[in-house]
């Protein structure tokens, strides 16, 4: 069965950083990916985890930009 991990910032009530998924994603997370598609860039297969986590710190990488977009989305929700 497919295993993946969310490496983005915690989104309260939706997903926490480092959550592991086995099989399909929960409905609440799927619904948010419709509004915020960059979340998909931070749900990575376990076998690609090391490379993806390194990319989080590479300025301009897909993972880095996606992480920051999610942070900004969260800040917008609090306003």
mmCIF file of C-alpha atoms in Angstrom, residues 4-9 16-20 41-59 61-65 67:
data_model
loop_
_atom_site.group_PDB
_atom_site.id
_atom_site.type_symbol
_atom_site.label_atom_id
_atom_site.label_comp_id
_atom_site.label_asym_id
_atom_site.label_seq_id
_atom_site.Cartn_x
_atom_site.Cartn_y
_atom_site.Cartn_z
ATOM 1 C CA UNK A 4 3.359 9.225 1.919
ATOM 2 C CA UNK A 5 4.156 12.015 4.359
ATOM 3 C CA UNK A 6 3.020 15.626 4.551
ATOM 4 C CA UNK A 7 6.105 17.851 4.987
ATOM 5 C CA UNK A 8 4.385 21.230 4.949
ATOM 6 C CA UNK A 9 3.413 23.494 7.821
ATOM 7 C CA UNK A 16 -0.071 18.284 10.967
ATOM 8 C CA UNK A 17 3.517 18.401 9.765
ATOM 9 C CA UNK A 18 5.039 14.912 9.388
ATOM 10 C CA UNK A 19 1.674 13.125 9.173
ATOM 11 C CA UNK A 20 2.042 9.779 7.413
ATOM 12 C CA UNK A 41 3.750 19.219 -3.684
ATOM 13 C CA UNK A 42 4.340 18.581 0.014
ATOM 14 C CA UNK A 43 2.757 15.139 0.227
ATOM 15 C CA UNK A 44 5.658 12.965 -0.793
ATOM 16 C CA UNK A 45 6.201 9.215 -1.098
ATOM 17 C CA UNK A 46 8.264 7.873 1.790
ATOM 18 C CA UNK A 47 11.058 6.782 -0.566
ATOM 19 C CA UNK A 48 11.499 10.396 -1.790
ATOM 20 C CA UNK A 49 11.313 11.961 1.661
ATOM 21 C CA UNK A 50 14.995 12.824 2.161
ATOM 22 C CA UNK A 51 15.311 14.660 -1.147
ATOM 23 C CA UNK A 52 12.003 16.493 -0.668
ATOM 24 C CA UNK A 53 12.940 17.666 2.840
ATOM 25 C CA UNK A 54 16.267 18.991 1.519
ATOM 26 C CA UNK A 55 14.397 20.871 -1.199
ATOM 27 C CA UNK A 56 12.332 22.691 1.436
ATOM 28 C CA UNK A 57 15.434 24.762 2.215
ATOM 29 C CA UNK A 58 16.393 25.470 -1.410
ATOM 30 C CA UNK A 59 15.205 28.971 -2.241
ATOM 31 C CA UNK A 61 12.348 25.087 -5.282
ATOM 32 C CA UNK A 62 8.801 23.805 -5.790
ATOM 33 C CA UNK A 63 8.765 22.533 -2.215
ATOM 34 C CA UNK A 64 10.074 25.812 -0.765
ATOM 35 C CA UNK A 65 7.599 27.948 -2.699
ATOM 36 C CA UNK A 67 5.639 25.669 1.881
#
